[in-house]
Structure formats: structure tokens, C-alpha cells
XYZ file of C-alpha atoms in Angstrom:
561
model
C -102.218 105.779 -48.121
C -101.943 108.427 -50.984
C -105.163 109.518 -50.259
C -107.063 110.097 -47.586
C -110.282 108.425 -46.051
C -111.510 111.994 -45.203
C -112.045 113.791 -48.193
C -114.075 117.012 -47.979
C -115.282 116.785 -51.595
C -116.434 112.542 -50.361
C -118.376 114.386 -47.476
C -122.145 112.136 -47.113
C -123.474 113.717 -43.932
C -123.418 113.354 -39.811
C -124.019 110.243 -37.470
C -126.614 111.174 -35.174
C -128.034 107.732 -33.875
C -125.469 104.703 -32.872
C -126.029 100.915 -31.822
C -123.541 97.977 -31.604
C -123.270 97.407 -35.312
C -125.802 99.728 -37.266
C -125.290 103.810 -37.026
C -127.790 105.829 -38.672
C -126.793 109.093 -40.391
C -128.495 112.656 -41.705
C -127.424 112.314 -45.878
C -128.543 115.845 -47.079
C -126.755 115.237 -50.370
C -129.006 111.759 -50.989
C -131.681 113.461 -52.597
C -131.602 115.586 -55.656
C -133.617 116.553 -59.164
C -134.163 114.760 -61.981
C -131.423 116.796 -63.817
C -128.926 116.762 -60.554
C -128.987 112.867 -60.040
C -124.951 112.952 -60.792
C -124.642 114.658 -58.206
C -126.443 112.425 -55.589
C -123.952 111.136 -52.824
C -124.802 108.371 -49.991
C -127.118 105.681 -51.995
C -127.672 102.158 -50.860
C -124.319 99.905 -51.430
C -121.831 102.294 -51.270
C -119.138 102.412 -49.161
C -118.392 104.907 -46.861
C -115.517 106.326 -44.100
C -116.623 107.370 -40.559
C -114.356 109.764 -38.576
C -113.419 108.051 -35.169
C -109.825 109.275 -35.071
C -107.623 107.633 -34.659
C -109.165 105.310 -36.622
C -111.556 104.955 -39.583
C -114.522 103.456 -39.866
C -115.718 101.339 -42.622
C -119.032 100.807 -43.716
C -121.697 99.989 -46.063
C -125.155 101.969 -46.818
C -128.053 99.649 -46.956
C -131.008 102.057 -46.358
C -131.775 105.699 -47.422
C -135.442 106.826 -46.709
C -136.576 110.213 -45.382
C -138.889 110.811 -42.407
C -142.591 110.183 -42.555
C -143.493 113.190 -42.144
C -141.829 114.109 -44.866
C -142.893 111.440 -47.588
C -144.541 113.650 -49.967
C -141.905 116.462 -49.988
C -140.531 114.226 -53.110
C -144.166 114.810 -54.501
C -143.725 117.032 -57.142
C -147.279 116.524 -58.857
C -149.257 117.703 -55.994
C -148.027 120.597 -55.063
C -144.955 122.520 -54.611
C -141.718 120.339 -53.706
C -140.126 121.092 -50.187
C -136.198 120.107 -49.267
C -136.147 116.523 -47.600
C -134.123 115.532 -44.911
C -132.817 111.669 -45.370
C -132.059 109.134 -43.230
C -129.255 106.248 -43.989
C -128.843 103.077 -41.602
C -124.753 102.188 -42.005
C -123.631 98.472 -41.541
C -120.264 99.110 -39.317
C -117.816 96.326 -41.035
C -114.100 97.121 -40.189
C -111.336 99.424 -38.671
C -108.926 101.563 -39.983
C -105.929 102.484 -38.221
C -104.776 105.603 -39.367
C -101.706 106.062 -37.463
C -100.058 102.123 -38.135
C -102.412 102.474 -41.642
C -103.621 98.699 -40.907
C -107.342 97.080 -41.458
C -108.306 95.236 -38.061
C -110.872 92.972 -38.272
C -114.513 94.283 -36.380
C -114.467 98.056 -34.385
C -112.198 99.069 -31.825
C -114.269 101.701 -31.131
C -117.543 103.354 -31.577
C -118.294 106.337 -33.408
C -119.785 109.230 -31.370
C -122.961 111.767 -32.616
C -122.273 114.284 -34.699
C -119.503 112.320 -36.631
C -118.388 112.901 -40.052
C -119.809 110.476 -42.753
C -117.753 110.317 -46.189
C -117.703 108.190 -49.491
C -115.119 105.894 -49.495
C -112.062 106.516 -51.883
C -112.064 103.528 -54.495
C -107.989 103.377 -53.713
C -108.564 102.914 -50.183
C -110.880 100.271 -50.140
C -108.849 98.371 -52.820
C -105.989 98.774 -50.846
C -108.260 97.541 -47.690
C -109.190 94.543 -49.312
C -105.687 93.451 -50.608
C -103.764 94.947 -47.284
C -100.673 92.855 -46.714
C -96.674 92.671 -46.787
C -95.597 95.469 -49.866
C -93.171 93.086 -50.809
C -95.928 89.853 -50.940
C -96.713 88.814 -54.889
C -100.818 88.688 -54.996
C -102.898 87.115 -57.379
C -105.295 89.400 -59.589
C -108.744 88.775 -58.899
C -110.632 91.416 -60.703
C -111.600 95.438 -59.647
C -114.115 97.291 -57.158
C -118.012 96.828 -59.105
C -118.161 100.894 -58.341
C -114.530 101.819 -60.095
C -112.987 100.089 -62.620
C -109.397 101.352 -61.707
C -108.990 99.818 -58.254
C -107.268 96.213 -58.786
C -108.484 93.780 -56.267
C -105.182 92.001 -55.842
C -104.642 88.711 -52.870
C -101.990 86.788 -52.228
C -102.574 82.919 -52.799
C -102.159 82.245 -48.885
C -105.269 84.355 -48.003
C -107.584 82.666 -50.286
C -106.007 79.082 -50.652
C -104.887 78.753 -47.387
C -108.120 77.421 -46.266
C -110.183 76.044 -48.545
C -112.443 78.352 -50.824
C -116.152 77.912 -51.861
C -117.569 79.536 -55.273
C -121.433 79.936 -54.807
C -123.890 81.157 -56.892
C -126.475 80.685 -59.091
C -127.086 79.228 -62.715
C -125.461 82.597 -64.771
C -123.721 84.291 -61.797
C -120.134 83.620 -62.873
C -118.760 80.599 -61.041
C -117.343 78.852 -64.059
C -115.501 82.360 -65.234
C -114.014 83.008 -61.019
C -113.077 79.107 -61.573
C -110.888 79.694 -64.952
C -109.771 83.040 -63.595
C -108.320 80.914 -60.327
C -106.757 78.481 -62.149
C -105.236 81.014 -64.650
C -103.745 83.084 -61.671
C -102.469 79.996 -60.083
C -100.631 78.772 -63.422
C -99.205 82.447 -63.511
C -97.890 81.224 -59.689
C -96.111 78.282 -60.873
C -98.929 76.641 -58.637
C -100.299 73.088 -58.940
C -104.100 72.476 -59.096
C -106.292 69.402 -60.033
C -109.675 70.249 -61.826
C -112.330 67.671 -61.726
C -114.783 68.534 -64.705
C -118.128 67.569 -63.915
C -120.151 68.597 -67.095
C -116.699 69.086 -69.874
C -116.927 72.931 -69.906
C -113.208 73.543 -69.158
C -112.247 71.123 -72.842
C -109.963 72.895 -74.633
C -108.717 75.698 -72.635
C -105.268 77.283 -73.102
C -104.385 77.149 -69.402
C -104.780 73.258 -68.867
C -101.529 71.539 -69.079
C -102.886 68.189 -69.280
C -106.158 66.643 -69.712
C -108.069 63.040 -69.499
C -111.255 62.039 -69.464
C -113.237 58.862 -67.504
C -115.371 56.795 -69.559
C -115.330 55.134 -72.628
C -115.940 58.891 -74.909
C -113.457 61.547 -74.585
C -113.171 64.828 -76.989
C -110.177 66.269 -78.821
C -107.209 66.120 -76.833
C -108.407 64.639 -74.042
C -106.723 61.247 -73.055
C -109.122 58.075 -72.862
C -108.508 57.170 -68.709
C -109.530 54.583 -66.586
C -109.706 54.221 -62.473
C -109.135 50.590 -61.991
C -111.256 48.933 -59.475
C -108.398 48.049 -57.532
C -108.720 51.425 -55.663
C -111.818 50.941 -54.134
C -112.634 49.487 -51.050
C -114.381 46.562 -49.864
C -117.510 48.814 -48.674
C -117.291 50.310 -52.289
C -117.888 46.892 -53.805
C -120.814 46.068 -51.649
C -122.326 49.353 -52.528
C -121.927 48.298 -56.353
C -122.913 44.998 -55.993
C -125.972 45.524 -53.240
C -125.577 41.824 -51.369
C -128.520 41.331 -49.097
C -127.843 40.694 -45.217
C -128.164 37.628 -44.710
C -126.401 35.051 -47.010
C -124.776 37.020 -49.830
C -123.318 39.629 -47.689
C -120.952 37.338 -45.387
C -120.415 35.245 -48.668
C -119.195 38.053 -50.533
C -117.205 39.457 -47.913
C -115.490 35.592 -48.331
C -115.311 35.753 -51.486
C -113.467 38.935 -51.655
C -111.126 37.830 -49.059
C -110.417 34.363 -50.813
C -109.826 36.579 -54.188
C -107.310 38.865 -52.043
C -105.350 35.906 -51.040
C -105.235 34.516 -54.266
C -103.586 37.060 -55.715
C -101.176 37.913 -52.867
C -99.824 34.504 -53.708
C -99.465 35.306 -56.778
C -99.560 31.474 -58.249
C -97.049 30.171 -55.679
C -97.930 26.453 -54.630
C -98.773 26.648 -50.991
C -98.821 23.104 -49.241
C -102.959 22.554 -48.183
C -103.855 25.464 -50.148
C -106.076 24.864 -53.297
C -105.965 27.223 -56.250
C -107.201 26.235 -59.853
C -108.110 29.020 -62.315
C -107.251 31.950 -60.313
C -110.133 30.449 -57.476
C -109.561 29.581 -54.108
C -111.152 25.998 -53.745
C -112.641 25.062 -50.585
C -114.709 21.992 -50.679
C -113.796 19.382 -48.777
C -110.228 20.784 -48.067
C -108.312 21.276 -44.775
C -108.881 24.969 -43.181
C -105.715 24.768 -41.453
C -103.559 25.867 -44.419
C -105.434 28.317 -45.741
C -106.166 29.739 -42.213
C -102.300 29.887 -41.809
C -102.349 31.458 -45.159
C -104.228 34.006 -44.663
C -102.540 35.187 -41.152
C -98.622 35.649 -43.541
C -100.378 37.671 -45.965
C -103.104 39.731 -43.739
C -101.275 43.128 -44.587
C -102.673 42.542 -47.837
C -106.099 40.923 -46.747
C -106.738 43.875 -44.559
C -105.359 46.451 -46.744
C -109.054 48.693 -47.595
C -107.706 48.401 -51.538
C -109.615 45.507 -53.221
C -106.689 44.081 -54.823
C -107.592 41.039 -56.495
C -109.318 39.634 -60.258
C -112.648 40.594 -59.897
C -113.426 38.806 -63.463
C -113.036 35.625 -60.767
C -115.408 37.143 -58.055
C -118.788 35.866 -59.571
C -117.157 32.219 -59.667
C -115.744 32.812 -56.360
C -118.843 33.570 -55.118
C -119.933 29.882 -56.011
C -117.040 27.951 -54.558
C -117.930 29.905 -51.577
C -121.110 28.511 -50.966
C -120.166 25.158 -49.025
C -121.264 23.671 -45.815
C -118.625 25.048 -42.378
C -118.210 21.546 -41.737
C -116.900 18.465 -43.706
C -119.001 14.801 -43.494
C -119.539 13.415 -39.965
C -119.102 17.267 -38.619
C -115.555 17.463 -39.277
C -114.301 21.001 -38.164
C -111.185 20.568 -39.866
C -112.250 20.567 -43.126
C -114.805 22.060 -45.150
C -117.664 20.464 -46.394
C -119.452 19.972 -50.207
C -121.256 22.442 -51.798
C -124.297 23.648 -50.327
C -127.415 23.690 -52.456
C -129.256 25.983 -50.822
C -126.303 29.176 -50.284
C -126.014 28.665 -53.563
C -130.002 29.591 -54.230
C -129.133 32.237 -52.163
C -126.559 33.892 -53.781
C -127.762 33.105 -57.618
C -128.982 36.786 -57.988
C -126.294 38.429 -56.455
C -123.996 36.321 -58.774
C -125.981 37.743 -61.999
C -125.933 41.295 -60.651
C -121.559 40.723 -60.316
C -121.639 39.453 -63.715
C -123.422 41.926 -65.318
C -122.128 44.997 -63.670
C -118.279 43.605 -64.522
C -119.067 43.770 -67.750
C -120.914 46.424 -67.875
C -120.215 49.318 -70.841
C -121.024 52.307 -68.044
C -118.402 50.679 -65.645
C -115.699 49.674 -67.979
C -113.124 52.513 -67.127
C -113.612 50.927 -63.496
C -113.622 47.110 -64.277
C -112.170 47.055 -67.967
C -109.306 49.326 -67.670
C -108.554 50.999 -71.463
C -105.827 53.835 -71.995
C -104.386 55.717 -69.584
C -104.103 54.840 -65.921
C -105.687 57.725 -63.771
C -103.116 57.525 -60.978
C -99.949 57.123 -62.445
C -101.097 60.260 -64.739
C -101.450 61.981 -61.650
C -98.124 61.238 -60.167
C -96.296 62.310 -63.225
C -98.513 65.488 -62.714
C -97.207 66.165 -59.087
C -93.790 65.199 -60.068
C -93.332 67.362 -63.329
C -92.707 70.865 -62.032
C -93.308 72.289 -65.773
C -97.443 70.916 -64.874
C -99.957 73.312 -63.214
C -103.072 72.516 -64.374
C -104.366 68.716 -64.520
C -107.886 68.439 -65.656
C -110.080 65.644 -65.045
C -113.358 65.152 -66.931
C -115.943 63.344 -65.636
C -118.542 64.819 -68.853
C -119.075 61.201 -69.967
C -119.069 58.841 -66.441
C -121.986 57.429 -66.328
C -124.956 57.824 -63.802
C -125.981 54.657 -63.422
C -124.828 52.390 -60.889
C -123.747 55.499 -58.759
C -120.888 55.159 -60.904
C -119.757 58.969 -61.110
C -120.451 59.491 -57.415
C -118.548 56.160 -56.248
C -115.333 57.214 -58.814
C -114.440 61.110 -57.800
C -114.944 59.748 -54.045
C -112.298 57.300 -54.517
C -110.284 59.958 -56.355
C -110.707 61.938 -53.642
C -109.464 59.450 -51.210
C -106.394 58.622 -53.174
C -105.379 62.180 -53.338
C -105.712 62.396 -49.265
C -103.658 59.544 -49.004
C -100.997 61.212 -51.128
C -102.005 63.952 -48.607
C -101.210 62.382 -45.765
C -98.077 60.670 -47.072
C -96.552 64.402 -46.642
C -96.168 64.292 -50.558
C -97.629 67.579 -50.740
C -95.574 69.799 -47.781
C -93.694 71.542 -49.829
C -95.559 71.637 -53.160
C -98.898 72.463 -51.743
C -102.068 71.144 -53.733
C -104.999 72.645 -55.002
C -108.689 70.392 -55.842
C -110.975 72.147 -57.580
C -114.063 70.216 -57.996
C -117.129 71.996 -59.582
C -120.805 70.933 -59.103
C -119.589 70.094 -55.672
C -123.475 69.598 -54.684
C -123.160 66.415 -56.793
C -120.779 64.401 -54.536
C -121.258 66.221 -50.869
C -123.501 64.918 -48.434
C -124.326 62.058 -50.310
C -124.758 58.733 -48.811
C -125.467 55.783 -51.694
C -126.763 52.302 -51.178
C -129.049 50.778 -49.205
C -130.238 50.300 -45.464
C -127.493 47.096 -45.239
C -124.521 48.380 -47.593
C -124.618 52.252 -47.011
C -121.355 54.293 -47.880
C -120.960 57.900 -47.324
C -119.093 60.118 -49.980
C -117.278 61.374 -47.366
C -113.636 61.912 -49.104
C -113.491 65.497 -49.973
C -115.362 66.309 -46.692
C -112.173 64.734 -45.100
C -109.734 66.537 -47.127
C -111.802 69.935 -45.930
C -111.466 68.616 -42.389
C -107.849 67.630 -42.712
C -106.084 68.614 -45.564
C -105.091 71.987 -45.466
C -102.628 70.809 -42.799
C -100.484 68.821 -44.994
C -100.588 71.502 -47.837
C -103.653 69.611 -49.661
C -106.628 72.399 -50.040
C -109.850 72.464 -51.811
C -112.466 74.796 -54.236
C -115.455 73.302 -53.917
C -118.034 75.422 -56.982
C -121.634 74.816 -56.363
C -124.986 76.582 -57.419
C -126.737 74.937 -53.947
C -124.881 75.896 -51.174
C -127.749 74.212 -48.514
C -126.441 70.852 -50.377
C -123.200 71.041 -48.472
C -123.196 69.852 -45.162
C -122.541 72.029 -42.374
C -119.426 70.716 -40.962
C -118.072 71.053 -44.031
C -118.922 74.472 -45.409
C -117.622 75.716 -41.758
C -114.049 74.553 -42.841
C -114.152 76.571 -46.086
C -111.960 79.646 -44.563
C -112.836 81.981 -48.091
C -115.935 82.192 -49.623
C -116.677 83.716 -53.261
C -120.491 84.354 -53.374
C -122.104 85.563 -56.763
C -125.302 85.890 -56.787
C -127.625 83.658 -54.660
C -131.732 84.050 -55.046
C -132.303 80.814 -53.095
C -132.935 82.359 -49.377
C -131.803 78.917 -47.909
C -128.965 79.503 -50.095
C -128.452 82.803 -48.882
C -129.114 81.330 -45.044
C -126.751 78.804 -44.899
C -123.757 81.388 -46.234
C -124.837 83.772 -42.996
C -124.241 80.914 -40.769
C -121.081 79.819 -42.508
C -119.536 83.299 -42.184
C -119.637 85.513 -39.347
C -119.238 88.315 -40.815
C -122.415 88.473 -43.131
C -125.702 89.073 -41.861
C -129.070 89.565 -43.265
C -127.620 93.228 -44.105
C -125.247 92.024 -45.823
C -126.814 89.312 -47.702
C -129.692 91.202 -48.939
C -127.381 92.590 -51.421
C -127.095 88.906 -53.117
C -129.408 88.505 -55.291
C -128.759 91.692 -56.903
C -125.045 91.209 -57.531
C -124.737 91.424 -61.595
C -122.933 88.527 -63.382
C -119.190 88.038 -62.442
C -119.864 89.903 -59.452
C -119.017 88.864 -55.879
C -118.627 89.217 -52.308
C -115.474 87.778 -50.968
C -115.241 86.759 -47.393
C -113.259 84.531 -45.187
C -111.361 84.295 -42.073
C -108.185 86.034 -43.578
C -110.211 88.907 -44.575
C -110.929 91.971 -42.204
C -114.379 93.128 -44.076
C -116.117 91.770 -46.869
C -114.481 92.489 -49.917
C -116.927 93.084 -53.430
C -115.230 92.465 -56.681
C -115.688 92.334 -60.338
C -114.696 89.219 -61.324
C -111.908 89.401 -64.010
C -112.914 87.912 -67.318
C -110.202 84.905 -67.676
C -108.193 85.123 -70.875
C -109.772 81.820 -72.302
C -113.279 81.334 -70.937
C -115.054 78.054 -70.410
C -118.276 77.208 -72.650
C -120.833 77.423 -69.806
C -123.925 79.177 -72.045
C -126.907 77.453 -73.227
C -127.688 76.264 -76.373
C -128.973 79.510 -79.247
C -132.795 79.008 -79.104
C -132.706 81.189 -82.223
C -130.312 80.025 -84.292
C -131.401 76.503 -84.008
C -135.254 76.910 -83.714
C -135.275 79.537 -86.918
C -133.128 76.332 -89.096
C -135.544 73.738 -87.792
């Protein structure tokens, strides 16, 4: 340290009441004139040093108030003002070892009454917040809120290594701390993955490549499709909605026939029917296509739905035949069946339509740009940092936004777990994170979770695949997630559920602490996490190219209309 944490000219006043994590101090300098309010040391939020040799420490003020009996000695109106004596309640948040000059996480020891109480040193507490190997290269988040000097620098490790959440509110600063991430990690030579919720990131300098889902894209952005081929057979029922008792098990055939049919690929198989890309069973033996489908159940019973879903609504007829052939022949199947058929007629219609369907064509229709082999090129070019995704123009309907980033999601922790990412660890950022969390979509028979990025929280980070999940509604995450997010970035947060479920996420806030949330100003934060020894605040840099995330000009267009 150049300077130290016991400045006589930082001096705030003497402990002189102490409990496990609150002290209370005298703070004779916390009250002063009108004219002489420079001068005023020891105010709610600042930090402060408390002698414990041979250690420091470190705390926050969150209450000043003077005795009752003293109230109106502030009174200047009604009669002649006497000294006051205040009081100031001290949250007790970390150590500091003087002798190794190293930040431990919680106290190692009390302080005793009659201790010395003194402002913290803006140096110090930057210093505190960034304390690691002098030789380590750290990422520049922004500078202390009370001193515009002190750099708030971290190395990538400390906030990437496990997971990060950015919460706040509408107008707190999340979408600036997102571009100010990315910008740092391009700086790194890092890799990260941006999925664009609402198309605020477009044209920004620090995006190496960008494509958009759905049938508009802007500028530069590359038209992209996710072909249906990646989703899974619970996917499709989710899409399609079969009821439980007839067109469920038929579709589940259907798919299956479809599967087989193209794992033959048009090769004649003795006993096995195929005419127009269908799989014809009536009246036919089972035995070949039974044997059929045990060579090639790698395939069948692969979770991909590979197979010509253009043929799945006629599939769905040819399905719809008696189990038996005439005279109860188990060998064969039997004609069609007149009343399946009935059955299935709407669920047929609803296949049709949804196939062709302009808010599902970048899933069923594939046009441009193939989604996944852009994003292998992506991992494999090391001169790529920043891949942006934009999902402004997927539509809503059909659950068709929610459906696509949770297969994205799932093909990414597949690359995950396929140890692509060991050495060239991965970052997902995916903003509006409230949209896809905790979400489960369908109905009471065909019910599937979006459950993919929860998994990579859960599992990732061990095969060098991490996560930023950005939200403004912190309750909408669910718990087990939230608890694997190792660094959180909180901006402000007037919701007190919001404010709740951060508390239990994080050990190291409590009501104390959060009580200073909602008054944060925009772009600053609190930083906390598991690799951090106290709660860190921080300005938020402004990133050198920032995303469009204001409103529309009420005056400007309201005066021209």
C-alpha cells in the first residue's frame, strides 16, 4: 500500500458499542453548518477503516442520527443551537491484513471500544476490490462512485469464472455493463456469444460477426436459420400440441417412421415399403421394418429429429392403420383405420399449417445462413471474439423464440461437453434472461421445460463454457439457478422481491446492504460474488460504442405530429 488505511486527516470518530456484524461509533465530525457542509466526514455510504491491528477493518456507514435527547440541538429556529453528539451504526464487511497486505474474506477479529474510526482512502479500497497477483492482466470495469481516480480493475477469472448475473432495473445500466463486458473481453482476445433479445447491440464496433433469426434482419446482419433438425422429439410435440390419447402415440410413430426413412436414405430394403419419402404400412409385413429399425436405432434414438418434416403431416395418415392385418394376423399390419384417422385430422391441419408457417420459417424453411455451422467457424477462427445473435425479429407466436434460444442453448452445451471449449473457454451472454428461465411451455400432456441454459449454469463452467445472464426481474430466475451465478452485478433494483431474492443469492448482502439499491444512480453497481472478499461499488465505465437502449423522443415526435 502507498498509503495508509489510518490517516489522521481520514479520522471519523471512536467505536464505543460492538455486536457480531454491526459496531456503532461516536462521529463528532458528522454534523456541521450550512456553510461547513465540505467539511462533514462519516455520512451514510461511505466507507470507512477500523483500527484492529494487525489488521484493518472494512466497513460501510448506513446510519448517522444523534441521540434523542438531543434532536432539537439541530433546531436552529427555536432557539439557540447546541453541539450534537452523533451516532453511526457500521456494517463490518472485510479484513485487512496489514502485515501480509491481503483482503480476507469476513473478520478475523473484532474491534474493541474505544477504537479508531477513519474514512477509507479511495486507493485502498480500489486496490481492495481488484487485490490479486501484480503480475495478473485485469479487465477495466469502471472507478469507485465516491472518486473518479480509483480504477476498478478484475481479472477475467474472478468474474467469468463462475457465471455472472447483470440485474437491475429498466434505466439502471445493464445494457452499457453488457457492451462494456464484451468490449473488455475482445480487448482479451476472449470469445463470447451474445444472444440479442430486443436488436439493441446492431451495429456496434466491437461485434465481429452478426446474424439474425427470422425472416427480417437490419444492415449487416446475416439472414439465419435454425433448422428443425436440432430439436428434439419433446420439442415437436410442444409445437405441434397432440392430444393423449390417439395423436400423441401416432405422432410419436410417425416421427419414428420419418427417422427411419431418412436413415435409409432411399436404399431398397427387402419388406420395407417406401414411396414418396413415406414409410408405408398397410397391409405389409412388420418383420422387416421391425428388423429395420433395430440396424439403424442409433439414429432412431438419437434426441435430434432428423428426418423431412414436409412428409410428417402425410406420415401421420399412413400411420393410422389397424395393429393387425385381416383374420387378426400379427404379422402384418392391417388397412387403414377410419376412425384414427378422425382422430388425428386436427392434429394433421395444425402440422400443416405450422410447417408452413411465415413465423416458423427460419425453423422449418431454412433461408441463408445456417446458425450452427456459423457458429463453428466462430469458435474455430481465433481472429472472432464477438458473435452476436439477434433474436429482434423471432416471432412470439407458437413459443417460437422461447423453443429456438433453448435449443441454441442445448447445442452449445453439447459443444460443451464435447471438451471443445477446455482450452478456449466460452462466454454466453444472453440478455432479457427472464424471458427464457423458468419457463415451462405446453400443455398438461406435452410439457417441456426451457431448461438449457439452467444446465449450462449447473454444469458448464466445468468444461470452460460460462454464462451472463442480464435481467431487469431477478425473482424470474429460479433459485437453483441464480445460486450458481458465482458474480453478481446489481444496478439498481426498486422491486423488494427483486432486492430479496439477490440477499438470498449472496451471502454477503443483507438488508444493510441492499437498502442502498434503489438509490444506486445509473451505471452504478454493487459487485459481489464468491471470488470477492467484500462487496465492491463501481461506476460502470461508459463502453466506447454504446447500445441504443433509450426510448423513443416524446418531444421530437409528438411536437411534428
Amino acid at each position: 500500500m502507498t498509503v495508509t488505511p489510518f490517516d489522521p486527516d481520514l479520522y471519523v470518530g471512536t467505536i464505543m458499542y460492538v455486536s457480531p456484524d454491526v459496531v456503532r461509533a461516536n462521529l463528532p465530525y458528522a454534523t456541521a453548518p450550512a456553510e461547513e457542509r465540505s467539511s462533514i466526514k462519516g455520512a451514510v455510504g461511505d466507507f470507512v477503516f477500523i483500527e484492529c491491528e494487525p489488521y484493518a477493518l472494512f466497513g460501510r456507514i448506513i446510519e448517522v442520527k444523534i441521540p434523542e435527547s438531543e434532536r432539537f440541538s439541530v433546531e436552529t429556529e427555536i432557539g439557540k443551537s447546541s453541539p450534537a453528539n452523533p451516532l453511526g451504526a457500521i456494517q463490518l464487511l472485510a479484513s485487512l491484513d496489514l502485515v501480509e497486505d491481503k483482503v480476507m474474506r469476513g473478520l478475523v477479529a473484532h474491534p474493541k471500544i474505544g477504537d479508531r474510526v477513519y474514512i477509507a482512502h479511495p486507493t485502498i479500497v480500489a486496490n481492495m476490490a481488484g487485490s490479486e497477483a501484480e503480475n495478473s492482466r485485469k479487465m477495466e470495469f469502471g472507478e469507485l462512485p465516491f472518486d473518479n481516480v480509483a480504477k476498478v480493475l478484475f481479472s477475467p477469472e474472478r468474474v467469468f469464472g463462475r457465471h455472472c448475473g447483470v440485474l437491475g432495473t429498466t434505466g439502471g445500466g445493464k445494457s452499457w455493463t453488457l457492451a462494456t463486458i464484451m468490449e473488455e473481453i475482445k480487448a482479451f482476445g476472449g470469445k463470447a456469444i451474445l444472444f440479442d433479445a430486443t436488436g439493441e447491440f446492431f451495429g456496434l464496433s466491437f461485434v465481429d460477426r452478426s446474424i439474425s433469426l427470422g425472416d427480417e434482419h437490419r444492415g449487416d446482419d446475416g439472414e439465419a436459420s435454425f433448422s428443425y433438425r436440432n430439436l428434439t422429439e419433446s420439442d415437436f410435440f410442444t409445437l405441434f400440441n397432440p392430444s393423449g390419447g390417439v395423436q400423441g402415440p401416432k405422432l410419436r410413430e410417425a416421427i419414428r417412421s420419418l427417422k427411419l426413412v431418412d436413415a435409409l436414405n432411399n436404399r431398397p430394403v427387402p419388406g420395407v415399403q417406401i414411396e414418396d419419402g413415406l414409410l408405408i404400412k398397410e397391409g405389409n409385413l412388420k418383420a422387416p421394418v421391425i428388423d429395420a429399425f433395430r440396424q439403424h436405432s442409433a439414429q432412431l434414438n438419437s434426441p435430434q429429429c432428423t428426418l423431412d418434416v414436409n412428409r410428417l403431416a402425410a406420415q401421420m395418415d399412413r400411420e393410422c392403420v389397424w395393429p393387425n392385418g385381416f383374420n387378426n394376423d400379427a404379422t402384418r399390419w392391417g388397412g387403414v383405420s377410419q376412425n384414427d384417422l378422425g382422430y388425428c385430422v386436427t392434429l394433421v391441419t395444425r402440422i400443416e399449417a405450422l410447417v408452413n408457417s411465415p413465423e416458423l420459417n427460419c425453423l422449418f424453411n431454412p433461408q441463408g445462413l445456417d446458425l450452427v455451422e456459423v457458429a463453428d467457424q466462430f469458435l474455430a477462427d481465433d481472429q472472432q471474439n464477438i458473435l452476436r445473435i439477434s433474436m429482434e425479429f423471432l416471432s412470439f407466436q407458437h413459443n417460437a423464440r422461447e423453443l429456438i434460444a433453448n435449443s441454441i442453448g442445448r447445442f452449445f452445451l453439447s459443444r460443451a461437453r464435447a471438451r471443445l471449449f477446455a482450452n478456449s473457454p466460452l462466454v454466453v451472454i444472453l440478455d432479457e434472461a427472464h424471458q427464457f428461465l423458468d419457463k415451462s411451455i405446453g400443455d398438461d400432456f406435452n410439457r417441456v421445460r426451457l431448461d438449457s441454459f439452467g444446465l449450462i449454469a449447473k454444469e458448464g463452467r466445468k468444461y470452460g463454457l460460462t454464462t451472463i445472464l442480464a435481467t431487469q426481474r431477478p425473482r424470474d430466475i429460479p433459485e437453483d439457478v441464480l445460486s450458481q451465478l458465482g458474480t453478481l452485478i446489481v444496478h439498481r433494483l426498486i422491486n423488494d422481491k427483486d432486492r430479496l431474492v439477490v440477499e438470498r443469492a449472496c451471502g454477503e448482502l443483507d438488508r444493510s446492504a441492499t437498502a442502498f439499491l434503489p438509490t444506486l444512480d445509473q451505471g452504478e453497481a454493487l459487485i459481489v460474488g464468491a471470488d470477492f472478499s467484500m462487496p465492491v461499488p463501481v461506476k460502470m465505465r461508459r463502453p466506447n460504442d454504446a447500445p441504443s437502449s433509450h426510448g423513443p423522443d416524446y418531444q421530437a415526435n409528438w411536437q411534428r405530429a
